[in-house]
Amino acid sequence: MTASSIANTDQRVVIIDTGCANVSSVRFAIERLGYQVQISKDPQVVLAADKLFLPGVGTASEAMHNLEQRDLIALVKQVTKPLLGICLGMQLLGKQSQEHGQNGSELVPCLGLCDAMVEKINAPELPLPHMGWNTITPQVNHPLFNNIPAGSYFYFVHSYAMPVFDHRDSQGGATIATTEYGQPFTAAVQNGNFYGVQFHPERSSKAGAQLIKNFLEL
């Protein structure tokens, strides 16, 4: 084993314990790459991590309620190391979401770490949720997509998405990959140390494993 690979796998990797159902599958995907990983909501553990994952399934309203109950909203905003939101975890990085579940019709305030709304997918001739394999078009030379061949497929399950946006001038982040489903939407996003992917890399075979590896090696 080389010195560089020892340094890579010796990182403190933490999955933020949001209480959602896909935490274990994300953990297994990381461990398969040779990394040790903790699942925690302890502020000392979270803020000492070198890389963090924010998973999420369900609705935005339920997820934000869970984050509030676990005292995670302010904590996530304090993170200065690279953090990757997955699926709903990516959507929670936005400003507000239309996905209110059964609790009402008002917009759901999210973490506000990216200057983007989360809206219901506008694809009237296609079924929702957008579920299954689809290709992405990444930003040229973005390190999150190193060694992932053009036309690679990733696994999606969602009915809401961020539109394609670019607010880098105002430090609000930008779309770094798109996918087509009726119309283009944001498949991956970045604002500073905060990254997000709308698809499930832990369920996306070799391409998904490569993306997780790329994130861990940023």
XYZ file of N, CA and C in Angstrom:
654
model
N 0.855 -1.194 0.000
C 0.000 0.000 0.000
C 0.886 1.237 0.000
N 0.578 2.204 -0.834
C 1.397 3.400 -0.941
C 1.072 4.355 0.192
N 1.986 5.327 0.386
C 1.772 6.324 1.433
C 0.516 7.139 1.164
N 0.286 7.464 -0.131
C -0.883 8.279 -0.455
C -2.176 7.539 -0.164
N -2.204 6.221 -0.453
C -3.433 5.482 -0.195
C -3.665 5.319 1.300
N -2.568 5.204 2.079
C -2.722 5.146 3.533
C -3.333 6.446 4.034
N -2.846 7.574 3.528
C -3.372 8.868 3.956
C -4.842 9.003 3.572
N -5.199 8.551 2.381
C -6.581 8.667 1.925
C -7.537 7.896 2.828
N -7.204 6.629 3.099
C -8.131 5.790 3.850
C -8.050 6.044 5.350
N -7.120 6.876 5.777
C -6.979 7.196 7.194
C -7.787 8.434 7.579
N -8.558 8.959 6.659
C -9.373 10.128 6.946
C -10.474 9.790 7.948
N -10.949 10.827 8.636
C -12.116 10.683 9.510
C -13.359 10.944 8.663
N -14.072 9.885 8.344
C -15.251 9.965 7.484
C -16.494 9.785 8.363
N -17.424 10.708 8.251
C -18.615 10.690 9.104
C -19.864 10.822 8.246
N -20.830 9.935 8.485
C -22.175 10.098 7.951
C -23.000 10.765 9.031
N -23.564 11.917 8.723
C -24.370 12.623 9.716
C -25.641 11.825 9.968
N -25.899 11.541 11.224
C -27.006 10.657 11.609
C -28.321 11.419 11.557
N -28.918 11.426 10.365
C -30.191 12.115 10.157
C -31.382 11.237 10.509
N -31.126 9.960 10.812
C -32.211 9.049 11.137
C -32.942 8.499 9.937
N -32.395 8.700 8.739
C -33.093 8.249 7.531
C -32.667 6.825 7.167
N -33.410 6.246 6.242
C -33.316 4.805 6.010
C -32.086 4.378 5.218
N -31.457 5.280 4.457
C -30.366 4.819 3.596
C -28.986 5.019 4.201
N -28.921 5.276 5.517
C -27.626 5.482 6.163
C -26.749 4.243 6.031
N -27.319 3.060 6.248
C -26.520 1.836 6.219
C -25.950 1.550 4.834
N -26.755 1.765 3.791
C -26.259 1.487 2.444
C -25.149 2.452 2.057
N -25.227 3.696 2.507
C -24.141 4.650 2.265
C -22.891 4.203 3.014
N -23.060 3.759 4.255
C -21.912 3.292 5.039
C -21.226 2.114 4.355
N -22.010 1.133 3.900
C -21.415 -0.036 3.249
C -20.661 0.366 1.986
N -21.200 1.322 1.229
C -20.536 1.763 -0.001
C -19.182 2.398 0.300
N -19.104 3.139 1.390
C -17.842 3.771 1.777
C -16.857 2.720 2.281
N -17.354 1.791 3.093
C -16.473 0.754 3.648
C -15.914 -0.149 2.557
N -16.682 -0.378 1.497
C -16.190 -1.206 0.389
C -14.978 -0.583 -0.281
N -14.819 0.728 -0.137
C -13.666 1.420 -0.713
C -12.459 1.411 0.225
N -12.597 0.779 1.386
C -11.478 0.650 2.303
C -11.413 1.704 3.387
N -12.457 2.500 3.537
C -12.488 3.555 4.545
C -13.271 3.110 5.768
N -12.828 3.551 6.928
C -13.640 3.412 8.121
C -14.574 4.620 8.205
N -15.764 4.405 8.745
C -16.750 5.484 8.755
C -17.556 5.424 10.042
N -17.877 6.592 10.571
C -18.735 6.715 11.740
C -20.090 7.289 11.328
N -21.141 6.857 12.010
C -22.456 7.488 11.888
C -22.692 8.230 13.185
N -22.849 9.551 13.118
C -22.900 10.329 14.349
C -23.641 11.646 14.154
N -24.222 12.128 15.244
C -24.763 13.490 15.287
C -24.090 14.284 16.410
N -23.030 13.729 16.972
C -22.274 14.391 18.023
C -21.497 15.567 17.409
N -21.703 16.780 17.891
C -21.026 17.938 17.289
C -19.507 17.799 17.230
N -18.894 17.228 18.275
C -17.436 17.082 18.266
C -16.979 16.130 17.161
N -17.718 15.048 16.956
C -17.372 14.083 15.910
C -17.586 14.705 14.533
N -18.725 15.360 14.348
C -19.064 15.952 13.050
C -18.051 17.025 12.657
N -17.726 17.907 13.574
C -16.849 19.032 13.237
C -15.381 18.619 13.129
N -15.029 17.436 13.645
C -13.654 16.940 13.517
C -13.459 16.095 12.266
N -14.532 15.831 11.509
C -14.442 14.950 10.344
C -13.678 15.608 9.207
N -13.044 14.766 8.386
C -12.385 15.247 7.171
C -13.344 15.263 5.985
N -14.268 14.302 5.955
C -15.286 14.239 4.898
C -16.603 13.833 5.552
N -17.695 14.428 5.062
C -19.001 14.152 5.647
C -20.022 13.834 4.576
N -20.990 13.003 4.947
C -22.098 12.656 4.067
C -23.404 13.022 4.759
N -24.327 13.604 3.989
C -25.649 13.965 4.489
C -26.681 13.203 3.662
N -27.099 12.013 4.124
C -28.083 11.238 3.372
C -29.494 11.721 3.679
N -30.435 11.319 2.829
C -31.821 11.681 3.093
C -32.784 10.917 2.213
N -33.878 10.454 2.793
C -34.991 9.890 2.043
C -36.271 10.399 2.692
N -37.376 10.354 1.943
C -38.635 10.869 2.458
C -38.927 12.244 1.902
N -39.655 13.063 2.669
C -40.015 14.398 2.210
C -39.142 15.441 2.891
N -39.057 16.616 2.258
C -38.245 17.695 2.814
C -38.770 18.144 4.165
N -40.088 18.208 4.317
C -40.642 18.665 5.591
C -40.283 17.706 6.721
N -40.400 16.403 6.461
C -40.041 15.409 7.483
C -38.551 15.474 7.798
N -37.738 15.593 6.745
C -36.287 15.599 6.942
C -35.841 16.828 7.734
N -36.379 17.997 7.412
C -35.998 19.200 8.150
C -36.476 19.118 9.593
N -37.633 18.504 9.814
C -38.114 18.302 11.183
C -37.145 17.400 11.944
N -36.673 16.328 11.285
C -35.698 15.432 11.920
C -34.402 16.164 12.260
N -33.921 16.989 11.326
C -32.693 17.744 11.587
C -32.877 18.686 12.770
N -34.044 19.319 12.837
C -34.319 20.228 13.951
C -34.362 19.459 15.273
N -35.039 18.316 15.279
C -35.164 17.517 16.499
C -33.809 17.023 16.976
N -32.889 16.799 16.048
C -31.557 16.273 16.395
C -30.521 17.387 16.549
N -30.969 18.647 16.551
C -30.059 19.799 16.700
C -28.969 19.807 15.628
N -29.357 19.462 14.393
C -28.375 19.334 13.321
C -28.350 20.515 12.356
N -29.358 21.377 12.382
C -29.421 22.448 11.382
C -28.233 23.399 11.538
N -28.047 23.947 12.728
C -26.916 24.854 12.949
C -25.591 24.122 12.805
N -25.559 22.855 13.222
C -24.313 22.085 13.157
C -23.855 21.892 11.717
N -24.763 21.495 10.823
C -24.390 21.292 9.421
C -23.855 22.598 8.829
N -24.451 23.707 9.192
C -24.014 24.995 8.651
C -22.619 25.394 9.128
N -22.165 24.790 10.227
C -20.819 25.085 10.740
C -19.723 24.284 10.053
N -20.097 23.253 9.294
C -19.111 22.364 8.691
C -18.239 23.129 7.695
N -16.938 22.938 7.794
C -15.999 23.612 6.877
C -15.266 22.626 5.970
N -15.402 21.328 6.233
C -14.779 20.315 5.394
C -15.778 19.846 4.332
N -15.320 19.154 3.291
C -16.237 18.728 2.226
C -17.386 17.860 2.754
N -18.582 18.218 2.363
C -19.798 17.495 2.738
C -20.565 17.161 1.471
N -21.039 15.907 1.368
C -21.793 15.460 0.197
C -23.208 15.098 0.612
N -24.189 15.859 0.129
C -25.588 15.528 0.322
C -26.040 14.556 -0.757
N -26.790 13.525 -0.358
C -27.223 12.485 -1.291
C -28.740 12.492 -1.390
N -29.257 12.577 -2.617
C -30.678 12.557 -2.924
C -31.389 13.671 -2.149
N -32.275 13.348 -1.228
C -32.921 14.395 -0.437
C -31.892 15.215 0.327
N -30.781 14.574 0.715
C -29.715 15.309 1.388
C -29.167 16.439 0.535
N -29.117 16.259 -0.778
C -28.731 17.349 -1.673
C -29.799 18.425 -1.685
N -31.070 18.041 -1.779
C -32.149 19.027 -1.832
C -32.190 19.890 -0.576
N -31.835 19.297 0.561
C -31.840 20.057 1.814
C -30.799 21.169 1.824
N -29.809 21.104 0.929
C -28.822 22.174 0.829
C -29.418 23.450 0.240
N -30.561 23.342 -0.425
C -31.181 24.487 -1.080
C -31.845 25.442 -0.111
N -32.512 26.471 -0.680
C -33.163 27.497 0.140
C -34.501 27.027 0.687
N -35.359 26.568 -0.223
C -36.701 26.139 0.142
C -37.116 24.991 -0.773
N -38.082 24.199 -0.306
C -38.583 23.083 -1.105
C -40.098 23.124 -1.176
N -40.620 22.734 -2.332
C -42.056 22.583 -2.499
C -42.570 21.273 -1.904
N -41.663 20.398 -1.474
C -42.056 19.065 -1.021
C -42.436 19.114 0.460
N -43.714 19.362 0.701
C -44.178 19.579 2.065
C -44.824 18.352 2.682
N -44.951 17.272 1.940
C -45.565 16.072 2.480
C -47.020 16.302 2.826
N -47.471 15.798 3.968
C -48.865 15.905 4.371
C -49.089 17.031 5.382
N -48.100 17.878 5.579
C -48.179 18.858 6.654
C -48.695 20.219 6.213
N -49.042 20.371 4.943
C -49.524 21.662 4.486
C -49.032 21.975 3.094
N -49.233 23.204 2.663
C -48.889 23.591 1.296
C -47.834 24.685 1.243
N -47.314 25.127 2.382
C -46.310 26.178 2.369
C -44.948 25.610 1.977
N -44.103 26.481 1.449
C -42.738 26.073 1.128
C -42.001 25.682 2.403
N -41.137 24.685 2.277
C -40.373 24.188 3.426
C -39.013 24.885 3.456
N -38.688 25.627 4.510
C -37.350 26.208 4.606
C -36.309 25.097 4.749
N -35.244 25.181 3.951
C -34.169 24.192 4.010
C -32.916 24.839 4.599
N -31.756 24.264 4.354
C -30.538 24.723 5.015
C -29.983 26.020 4.430
N -30.352 26.350 3.195
C -29.914 27.600 2.598
C -28.433 27.659 2.281
N -27.822 26.513 2.029
C -26.390 26.469 1.720
C -26.111 26.583 0.229
N -27.162 26.491 -0.589
C -27.090 26.757 -2.029
C -28.256 27.672 -2.384
N -28.008 28.592 -3.283
C -29.028 29.571 -3.647
C -29.924 28.994 -4.742
N -30.731 28.000 -4.351
C -31.598 27.335 -5.323
C -32.843 26.821 -4.624
N -33.950 26.845 -5.340
C -35.194 26.262 -4.868
C -35.244 24.786 -5.251
N -36.087 24.026 -4.572
C -36.370 22.645 -4.949
C -37.832 22.598 -5.377
N -38.051 22.192 -6.630
C -39.381 22.265 -7.227
C -39.807 20.905 -7.745
N -41.117 20.700 -7.860
C -41.610 19.460 -8.440
C -41.165 19.373 -9.896
N -40.719 18.191 -10.312
C -40.247 18.000 -11.683
C -41.384 18.291 -12.657
N -41.090 19.098 -13.650
C -42.083 19.472 -14.658
C -41.897 18.558 -15.872
N -42.564 17.413 -15.828
C -42.477 16.440 -16.925
C -43.860 15.810 -17.111
N -44.825 16.579 -17.637
C -46.224 16.138 -17.656
C -46.471 14.843 -18.422
N -45.597 14.515 -19.361
C -45.817 13.302 -20.151
C -45.036 12.102 -19.613
N -44.347 12.292 -18.511
C -43.529 11.218 -17.939
C -44.003 10.907 -16.515
N -43.833 9.670 -16.080
C -44.282 9.302 -14.739
C -43.395 9.900 -13.653
N -44.015 10.191 -12.508
C -43.297 10.573 -11.308
C -43.592 9.546 -10.220
N -42.618 9.185 -9.417
C -41.266 9.735 -9.394
C -40.428 9.343 -10.609
N -39.411 10.150 -10.864
C -38.350 9.785 -11.810
C -37.549 8.690 -11.113
N -37.721 7.465 -11.573
C -37.146 6.331 -10.856
C -36.441 5.403 -11.834
N -35.193 5.114 -11.539
C -34.425 4.200 -12.367
C -33.129 4.835 -12.827
N -32.553 4.256 -13.880
C -31.229 4.654 -14.357
C -31.329 5.765 -15.385
N -30.439 6.746 -15.255
C -30.383 7.849 -16.209
C -28.946 8.345 -16.276
N -28.620 8.980 -17.384
C -27.266 9.506 -17.564
C -27.184 10.935 -17.040
N -25.964 11.367 -16.774
C -25.728 12.743 -16.355
C -24.727 13.395 -17.302
N -24.753 14.720 -17.340
C -23.767 15.499 -18.089
C -23.014 16.368 -17.098
N -21.795 15.969 -16.703
C -21.068 16.745 -15.697
C -20.361 17.945 -16.302
N -20.060 18.901 -15.421
C -19.211 20.027 -15.785
C -17.844 19.492 -16.193
N -17.282 20.058 -17.240
C -16.009 19.566 -17.762
C -14.926 19.665 -16.691
N -14.200 18.556 -16.516
C -13.029 18.494 -15.633
C -13.340 18.706 -14.153
N -14.599 18.541 -13.738
C -14.863 18.666 -12.309
C -14.338 17.427 -11.601
N -13.568 17.592 -10.513
C -12.929 16.437 -9.876
C -13.907 15.406 -9.313
N -15.141 15.806 -9.035
C -16.114 14.841 -8.522
C -16.416 13.751 -9.547
N -16.144 14.039 -10.833
C -16.482 13.097 -11.902
C -15.244 12.519 -12.594
N -14.085 12.598 -11.918
C -12.870 11.997 -12.469
C -13.077 10.503 -12.741
N -12.583 10.053 -13.885
C -12.582 8.622 -14.241
C -13.976 8.009 -14.320
N -14.980 8.847 -14.562
C -16.333 8.354 -14.808
C -16.622 8.590 -16.289
N -16.750 7.540 -17.084
C -16.904 7.715 -18.524
C -18.170 8.500 -18.881
N -18.080 9.259 -19.975
C -19.261 9.955 -20.481
C -20.363 8.941 -20.767
N -21.587 9.304 -20.448
C -22.709 8.407 -20.679
C -22.943 7.397 -19.582
N -22.209 7.509 -18.463
C -22.417 6.582 -17.345
C -23.808 6.792 -16.749
N -24.384 5.697 -16.283
C -25.725 5.741 -15.705
C -25.654 5.776 -14.180
N -26.584 6.540 -13.590
C -26.743 6.617 -12.142
C -28.207 6.366 -11.789
N -28.429 5.955 -10.548
C -29.768 5.531 -10.131
C -30.490 6.670 -9.395
N -31.680 7.003 -9.896
C -32.480 8.109 -9.355
C -33.796 7.591 -8.780
N -34.269 8.237 -7.705
C -35.633 8.058 -7.206
C -36.062 9.382 -6.586
N -36.847 10.172 -7.337
C -37.264 11.476 -6.790
C -38.357 12.084 -7.673
N -39.134 12.959 -7.059
C -40.160 13.715 -7.778
C -39.888 15.212 -7.755
N -38.909 15.625 -6.973
C -38.555 17.038 -6.839
C -37.081 17.200 -7.189
N -36.714 18.389 -7.651
C -35.336 18.613 -8.085
C -35.028 20.100 -8.072
N -33.737 20.411 -8.060
C -33.288 21.794 -8.258
C -33.230 22.082 -9.745
N -33.737 23.232 -10.202
C -33.488 23.631 -11.582
C -31.989 23.824 -11.816
N -31.598 23.893 -13.059
C -30.206 24.215 -13.397
C -29.963 25.678 -13.030
N -28.878 25.945 -12.303
C -28.627 27.320 -11.848
C -27.129 27.569 -11.727
N -26.763 28.851 -11.698
C -25.368 29.242 -11.495
C -25.355 30.588 -10.780
N -25.104 30.527 -9.467
C -25.038 31.743 -8.658
C -23.661 31.874 -8.022
N -22.632 31.458 -8.767
C -21.281 31.550 -8.216
C -20.875 32.997 -7.967
N -21.361 33.915 -8.796
C -21.000 35.320 -8.619
C -21.448 35.858 -7.275
N -22.563 35.343 -6.771
C -23.073 35.784 -5.468
C -22.754 34.777 -4.369
N -21.839 33.842 -4.661
C -21.413 32.800 -3.722
C -22.572 31.912 -3.310
N -23.505 31.707 -4.250
C -24.655 30.860 -3.974
C -24.540 29.471 -4.562
N -23.384 29.160 -5.174
C -23.178 27.837 -5.728
C -23.669 27.702 -7.148
N -23.563 26.485 -7.691
C -23.917 26.262 -9.088
C -24.142 24.786 -9.357
N -24.909 24.523 -10.392
C -25.055 23.178 -10.935
C -23.715 22.714 -11.494
N -23.295 21.485 -11.151
C -22.052 20.945 -11.717
C -22.309 19.704 -12.567
N -23.572 19.246 -12.619
C -23.961 18.174 -13.542
C -25.469 18.256 -13.739
N -25.906 17.892 -14.945
C -27.335 17.938 -15.255
C -27.820 16.569 -15.717
N -29.130 16.385 -15.632
C -29.811 15.206 -16.164
C -31.078 15.673 -16.852
N -31.496 14.953 -17.878
C -32.726 15.263 -18.600
C -33.838 14.316 -18.163
N -34.964 14.899 -17.744
C -36.183 14.118 -17.537
C -37.347 15.064 -17.798
N -37.787 15.089 -19.056
C -38.754 16.093 -19.479
C -38.075 17.409 -19.782
N -37.214 17.824 -18.894
C -36.375 19.013 -19.080
C -35.143 18.843 -18.193
N -34.100 19.648 -18.404
C -32.889 19.480 -17.593
C -33.140 19.861 -16.137
N -32.476 19.148 -15.230
C -32.475 19.553 -13.827
C -31.066 19.314 -13.274
N -30.832 19.801 -12.058
C -29.524 19.672 -11.429
C -29.333 18.255 -10.905
N -28.342 17.559 -11.440
C -27.995 16.227 -10.946
C -26.911 16.297 -9.883
N -26.109 17.368 -9.897
C -25.074 17.562 -8.878
C -24.833 19.053 -8.718
N -24.478 19.441 -7.504
C -24.359 20.853 -7.156
C -23.138 21.046 -6.275
N -22.585 22.246 -6.303
C -21.502 22.599 -5.389
C -21.607 24.055 -4.992
N -21.420 24.315 -3.706
C -21.190 25.671 -3.213
C -20.090 25.586 -2.171
N -18.879 25.961 -2.554
C -17.741 25.872 -1.642
C -17.480 24.433 -1.237
N -17.511 24.163 0.069
C -17.239 22.810 0.568
C -18.491 21.936 0.586
N -19.623 22.474 0.164
C -20.870 21.710 0.154
C -21.156 21.191 -1.257
N -21.305 19.874 -1.361
C -21.592 19.201 -2.621
C -22.903 18.430 -2.451
N -23.556 18.162 -3.563
C -24.752 17.336 -3.501
C -24.965 16.605 -4.810
N -25.538 15.399 -4.719
C -25.917 14.637 -5.914
C -27.361 14.181 -5.742
N -28.161 14.368 -6.794
C -29.565 13.996 -6.732
C -29.758 12.484 -6.817
N -28.838 11.803 -7.463
C -28.924 10.347 -7.609
C -28.359 9.664 -6.359
N -28.464 8.346 -6.338
C -27.930 7.541 -5.238
C -26.621 6.891 -5.682
N -25.465 7.458 -5.357
C -24.216 6.815 -5.777
C -24.026 5.448 -5.132
N -24.564 5.270 -3.932
C -24.411 3.977 -3.244
C -25.205 2.873 -3.913
N -26.082 3.236 -4.860
C -26.875 2.250 -5.602
C -26.562 2.302 -7.097
N -25.459 2.957 -7.455
C -25.163 3.219 -8.869
C -23.947 2.461 -9.390
N -23.714 1.256 -8.873
C -22.710 0.356 -9.415
C -21.332 1.020 -9.454
N -20.542 0.710 -10.503
C -19.155 1.171 -10.565
C -19.048 2.686 -10.653
N -19.942 3.314 -11.418
C -19.879 4.773 -11.550
C -20.143 5.448 -10.208
N -21.097 4.921 -9.460
C -21.394 5.481 -8.153
C -20.255 5.294 -7.175
N -19.637 4.109 -7.196
C -18.486 3.855 -6.328
C -17.333 4.802 -6.673
N -17.134 5.050 -7.970
C -16.070 5.965 -8.390
C -16.351 7.382 -7.909
N -17.609 7.803 -7.968
C -17.943 9.148 -7.503
C -17.687 9.277 -6.001
N -18.082 8.281 -5.210
C -17.808 8.324 -3.766
C -16.305 8.382 -3.529
N -15.556 7.573 -4.262
C -14.093 7.575 -4.142
C -13.537 8.958 -4.499
N -14.030 9.544 -5.573
C -13.571 10.887 -5.954
C -13.834 11.903 -4.847
N -15.021 11.831 -4.247
C -15.341 12.764 -3.173
C -14.388 12.575 -1.993
N -14.139 11.334 -1.632
C -13.264 11.061 -0.506
C -11.820 11.490 -0.775
N -11.462 11.606 -2.050
C -10.097 11.999 -2.419
C -9.988 13.487 -2.785
N -11.063 14.230 -2.654
C -10.989 15.671 -2.968
C -9.918 16.344 -2.117
